[in-house]
mmCIF file of C-alpha atoms in Angstrom:
data_model
loop_
_atom_site.group_PDB
_atom_site.id
_atom_site.type_symbol
_atom_site.label_atom_id
_atom_site.label_comp_id
_atom_site.label_asym_id
_atom_site.label_seq_id
_atom_site.Cartn_x
_atom_site.Cartn_y
_atom_site.Cartn_z
ATOM 1 C CA MET A 1 17.474 96.238 0.219
ATOM 2 C CA GLY A 2 15.382 94.823 -2.464
ATOM 3 C CA SER A 3 18.275 92.920 -3.796
ATOM 4 C CA SER A 4 19.134 91.378 -0.467
ATOM 5 C CA ALA A 5 15.497 90.256 -0.092
ATOM 6 C CA MET A 6 15.863 88.380 -3.269
ATOM 7 C CA VAL A 7 18.865 86.566 -2.073
ATOM 8 C CA LEU A 8 17.034 85.507 1.130
ATOM 9 C CA ASP A 9 13.937 84.379 -0.766
ATOM 10 C CA PRO A 10 15.106 82.358 -3.804
ATOM 11 C CA LYS A 11 12.691 81.054 -6.352
ATOM 12 C CA PRO A 12 11.710 77.472 -5.819
ATOM 13 C CA SER A 13 13.297 75.167 -8.376
ATOM 14 C CA SER A 14 11.030 73.116 -10.587
ATOM 15 C CA GLU A 15 13.408 70.175 -10.420
ATOM 16 C CA PRO A 16 13.324 67.938 -7.331
ATOM 17 C CA PRO A 17 16.485 66.998 -5.557
ATOM 18 C CA PRO A 18 18.287 64.075 -7.330
ATOM 19 C CA SER A 19 17.728 61.603 -4.420
ATOM 20 C CA PHE A 20 13.904 61.506 -4.919
ATOM 21 C CA PRO A 21 11.861 60.271 -7.919
ATOM 22 C CA ALA A 22 10.570 63.109 -10.047
ATOM 23 C CA THR A 23 6.966 61.917 -10.546
ATOM 24 C CA LYS A 24 4.546 59.354 -9.122
ATOM 25 C CA SER A 25 4.998 57.060 -12.094
ATOM 26 C CA ASP A 26 8.774 57.281 -11.688
ATOM 27 C CA TYR A 27 8.218 56.316 -8.064
ATOM 28 C CA LEU A 28 6.087 53.291 -8.981
ATOM 29 C CA GLN A 29 8.394 52.086 -11.775
ATOM 30 C CA GLY A 30 11.648 52.844 -10.054
ATOM 31 C CA SER A 31 13.572 50.963 -7.443
ATOM 32 C CA PHE A 32 11.415 52.332 -4.610
ATOM 33 C CA GLY A 33 8.014 50.777 -5.492
ATOM 34 C CA GLY A 34 8.718 47.838 -7.780
ATOM 35 C CA GLY A 35 6.248 48.999 -10.459
ATOM 36 C CA GLU A 36 2.640 48.110 -11.100
ATOM 37 C CA THR A 37 3.621 45.055 -13.137
ATOM 38 C CA ASP A 38 5.545 43.716 -10.176
ATOM 39 C CA GLU A 39 2.523 44.212 -7.964
ATOM 40 C CA ASP A 40 0.399 42.383 -10.542
ATOM 41 C CA ASP A 41 2.974 39.551 -10.683
ATOM 42 C CA LEU A 42 2.965 39.261 -6.906
ATOM 43 C CA TYR A 43 -0.815 39.217 -6.797
ATOM 44 C CA SER A 44 -1.104 36.556 -9.490
ATOM 45 C CA ARG A 45 1.611 34.514 -7.802
ATOM 46 C CA LEU A 46 -0.356 34.757 -4.506
ATOM 47 C CA LYS A 47 -3.531 33.574 -6.242
ATOM 48 C CA SER A 48 -1.680 30.768 -7.943
ATOM 49 C CA LEU A 49 -0.226 29.622 -4.601
ATOM 50 C CA GLN A 50 -3.650 29.824 -2.986
ATOM 51 C CA ARG A 51 -5.104 27.581 -5.759
ATOM 52 C CA GLN A 52 -2.265 25.135 -5.240
ATOM 53 C CA LEU A 53 -2.843 25.110 -1.514
ATOM 54 C CA GLU A 54 -6.539 24.491 -2.041
ATOM 55 C CA PHE A 55 -5.771 21.620 -4.434
ATOM 56 C CA ILE A 56 -3.306 20.082 -1.925
ATOM 57 C CA ASP A 57 -5.939 20.378 0.815
ATOM 58 C CA ILE A 58 -8.431 18.511 -1.385
ATOM 59 C CA GLN A 59 -5.833 15.841 -2.123
ATOM 60 C CA GLU A 60 -5.026 15.509 1.596
ATOM 61 C CA GLU A 61 -8.712 14.982 2.373
ATOM 62 C CA TYR A 62 -8.973 12.352 -0.328
ATOM 63 C CA VAL A 63 -5.907 10.481 0.976
ATOM 64 C CA LYS A 64 -7.331 10.584 4.521
ATOM 65 C CA ASP A 65 -10.656 9.129 3.333
ATOM 66 C CA GLU A 66 -8.880 6.483 1.274
ATOM 67 C CA GLN A 67 -6.702 5.566 4.242
ATOM 68 C CA LYS A 68 -9.815 5.256 6.452
ATOM 69 C CA ASN A 69 -11.427 2.952 3.826
ATOM 70 C CA LEU A 70 -8.315 0.818 3.518
ATOM 71 C CA LYS A 71 -8.088 0.397 7.269
ATOM 72 C CA ARG A 72 -11.730 -0.811 7.305
ATOM 73 C CA GLU A 73 -10.964 -3.190 4.460
ATOM 74 C CA LEU A 74 -7.908 -4.498 6.313
ATOM 75 C CA LEU A 75 -9.992 -5.141 9.392
ATOM 76 C CA ARG A 76 -12.618 -6.997 7.339
ATOM 77 C CA ALA A 77 -9.930 -9.152 5.686
ATOM 78 C CA GLN A 78 -8.371 -9.951 9.075
ATOM 79 C CA GLU A 79 -11.847 -10.930 10.374
ATOM 80 C CA GLU A 80 -12.315 -13.195 7.353
ATOM 81 C CA VAL A 81 -8.999 -14.934 7.910
ATOM 82 C CA LYS A 82 -9.926 -15.423 11.604
ATOM 83 C CA ARG A 83 -13.342 -16.798 10.508
ATOM 84 C CA ILE A 84 -11.678 -19.235 8.104
ATOM 85 C CA GLN A 85 -9.200 -20.324 10.782
ATOM 86 C CA SER A 86 -11.955 -20.737 13.398
ATOM 87 C CA VAL A 87 -13.715 -23.503 11.449
ATOM 88 C CA PRO A 88 -12.952 -26.905 12.989
ATOM 89 C CA LEU A 89 -9.573 -27.668 11.485
ATOM 90 C CA VAL A 90 -7.931 -30.867 10.362
ATOM 91 C CA ILE A 91 -4.296 -31.362 11.254
ATOM 92 C CA GLY A 92 -1.928 -32.552 8.602
ATOM 93 C CA GLN A 93 1.725 -32.729 7.748
ATOM 94 C CA PHE A 94 3.220 -30.559 5.055
ATOM 95 C CA MET A 95 5.074 -32.612 2.477
ATOM 96 C CA GLU A 96 6.199 -30.213 -0.271
ATOM 97 C CA MET A 97 5.398 -27.117 -2.278
ATOM 98 C CA VAL A 98 4.020 -27.632 -5.779
ATOM 99 C CA ASP A 99 4.028 -23.915 -6.675
ATOM 100 C CA GLN A 100 3.626 -20.611 -4.823
ATOM 101 C CA ASN A 101 -0.045 -21.158 -3.991
ATOM 102 C CA ASN A 102 -0.350 -24.970 -3.744
ATOM 103 C CA GLY A 103 1.274 -27.848 -1.900
ATOM 104 C CA ILE A 104 0.962 -31.488 -0.936
ATOM 105 C CA VAL A 105 -0.174 -32.282 2.564
ATOM 106 C CA GLY A 106 -0.530 -35.621 4.295
ATOM 107 C CA SER A 107 -3.580 -35.872 6.571
ATOM 108 C CA THR A 108 -3.936 -37.805 9.771
ATOM 109 C CA THR A 109 -6.099 -40.305 7.880
ATOM 110 C CA GLY A 110 -3.149 -41.260 5.685
ATOM 111 C CA SER A 111 -4.358 -39.556 2.516
ATOM 112 C CA ASN A 112 -2.276 -37.026 0.644
ATOM 113 C CA TYR A 113 -4.023 -33.891 -0.590
ATOM 114 C CA TYR A 114 -3.174 -31.299 -3.185
ATOM 115 C CA VAL A 115 -4.169 -28.109 -1.236
ATOM 116 C CA ARG A 116 -4.372 -24.381 -1.764
ATOM 117 C CA ILE A 117 -2.193 -22.332 0.572
ATOM 118 C CA LEU A 118 -3.647 -19.151 2.057
ATOM 119 C CA SER A 119 -1.797 -16.055 0.944
ATOM 120 C CA THR A 120 -1.314 -14.980 4.562
ATOM 121 C CA ILE A 121 0.847 -18.040 5.367
ATOM 122 C CA ASN A 122 4.563 -17.449 5.794
ATOM 123 C CA ARG A 123 6.118 -19.633 3.097
ATOM 124 C CA GLU A 124 9.405 -19.845 5.101
ATOM 125 C CA LEU A 125 7.632 -21.971 7.723
ATOM 126 C CA LEU A 126 6.402 -24.516 5.170
ATOM 127 C CA LYS A 127 9.076 -27.134 5.470
ATOM 128 C CA PRO A 128 8.654 -30.876 4.952
ATOM 129 C CA SER A 129 7.096 -32.560 7.967
ATOM 130 C CA ALA A 130 5.802 -29.285 9.483
ATOM 131 C CA SER A 131 2.447 -29.636 11.213
ATOM 132 C CA VAL A 132 -0.263 -27.616 9.472
ATOM 133 C CA ALA A 133 -3.926 -26.867 9.941
ATOM 134 C CA LEU A 134 -6.291 -27.530 7.060
ATOM 135 C CA HIS A 135 -9.807 -26.131 6.623
ATOM 136 C CA ARG A 136 -12.203 -28.968 7.320
ATOM 137 C CA HIS A 137 -14.323 -28.569 4.187
ATOM 138 C CA SER A 138 -11.954 -27.157 1.503
ATOM 139 C CA ASN A 139 -8.708 -28.678 2.826
ATOM 140 C CA ALA A 140 -7.028 -25.329 2.230
ATOM 141 C CA LEU A 141 -3.870 -24.866 4.340
ATOM 142 C CA VAL A 142 -4.834 -22.116 6.789
ATOM 143 C CA ASP A 143 -2.112 -22.216 9.450
ATOM 144 C CA VAL A 144 1.306 -23.559 10.254
ATOM 145 C CA LEU A 145 1.322 -25.122 13.716
ATOM 146 C CA PRO A 146 4.159 -25.117 16.228
ATOM 147 C CA PRO A 147 6.164 -28.338 16.297
ATOM 148 C CA GLU A 148 4.584 -29.603 19.504
ATOM 149 C CA ALA A 149 0.986 -29.039 18.263
ATOM 150 C CA ASP A 150 0.318 -32.582 17.264
ATOM 151 C CA SER A 151 2.511 -35.473 18.307
ATOM 152 C CA SER A 152 0.175 -38.079 16.763
ATOM 153 C CA ILE A 153 1.404 -37.381 13.275
ATOM 154 C CA SER A 154 4.383 -39.617 12.603
ATOM 155 C CA LEU A 155 7.207 -38.276 10.537
ATOM 156 C CA LEU A 156 7.694 -39.865 7.139
ATOM 157 C CA SER A 157 11.015 -41.442 6.733
ATOM 158 C CA GLN A 158 13.054 -40.988 3.628
ATOM 159 C CA SER A 159 12.178 -44.525 2.499
ATOM 160 C CA GLU A 160 8.417 -43.741 2.667
ATOM 161 C CA LYS A 161 8.654 -40.728 0.425
ATOM 162 C CA PRO A 162 6.917 -41.488 -2.893
ATOM 163 C CA ASP A 163 8.968 -41.606 -6.094
ATOM 164 C CA VAL A 164 6.356 -39.454 -7.871
ATOM 165 C CA THR A 165 7.283 -35.935 -8.853
ATOM 166 C CA TYR A 166 4.554 -33.326 -8.796
ATOM 167 C CA ASN A 167 5.511 -31.460 -11.929
ATOM 168 C CA VAL A 168 2.353 -32.727 -13.596
ATOM 169 C CA SER A 169 -0.546 -30.364 -14.074
ATOM 170 C CA PHE A 170 -3.471 -30.203 -11.661
ATOM 171 C CA LEU A 171 -5.829 -31.762 -14.211
ATOM 172 C CA THR A 172 -3.500 -34.717 -14.635
ATOM 173 C CA PHE A 173 -3.288 -35.031 -10.907
ATOM 174 C CA CYS A 174 -7.122 -35.039 -10.596
ATOM 175 C CA HIS A 175 -7.426 -37.514 -13.454
ATOM 176 C CA PHE A 176 -4.871 -39.786 -11.711
ATOM 177 C CA HIS A 177 -6.920 -39.687 -8.488
ATOM 178 C CA LEU A 178 -10.144 -40.447 -10.375
ATOM 179 C CA LEU A 179 -8.489 -43.508 -11.897
ATOM 180 C CA ILE A 180 -7.356 -44.673 -8.470
ATOM 181 C CA LEU A 181 -10.757 -44.103 -6.922
ATOM 182 C CA GLY A 182 -12.355 -46.036 -9.778
ATOM 183 C CA GLY A 183 -14.279 -43.074 -11.239
#
């Protein structure tokens, strides 16, 4: 009977079944746990992504503040343009562009002026004989008027157009006017 008892009660084997890891370190380094180095890599990746997210949040806040400041600046600039255009204006007739920022305008008094053109003016509308509004004090061209705005300005005919070309410098132009005015 003693021998049959031994068969029923076998000695436990010191080796685990092949489907399980043998030790805790085998478990952590094997395919089941990913290893301590993988956990460290995941943790450092998480921290790195958190830092990146924090940096992006700071950048987003900066962009929002900058956008708010630019909107305020745009409103101030628009107010300034309205203020300039609200000064009593002189109506004139556009004659020709000298360069991107300057042109020749004939006024209702018959004088021709070399004028600065506001950067907000659509250059496509500046065609010869277009009615324009000039700032009363600086004579800067501040607006292009609709065709029916001033019927008192007579159109220059082709025969009335001066033979002078305006390729001369501004200083030569001013000197020429000083000579004409007797200065």
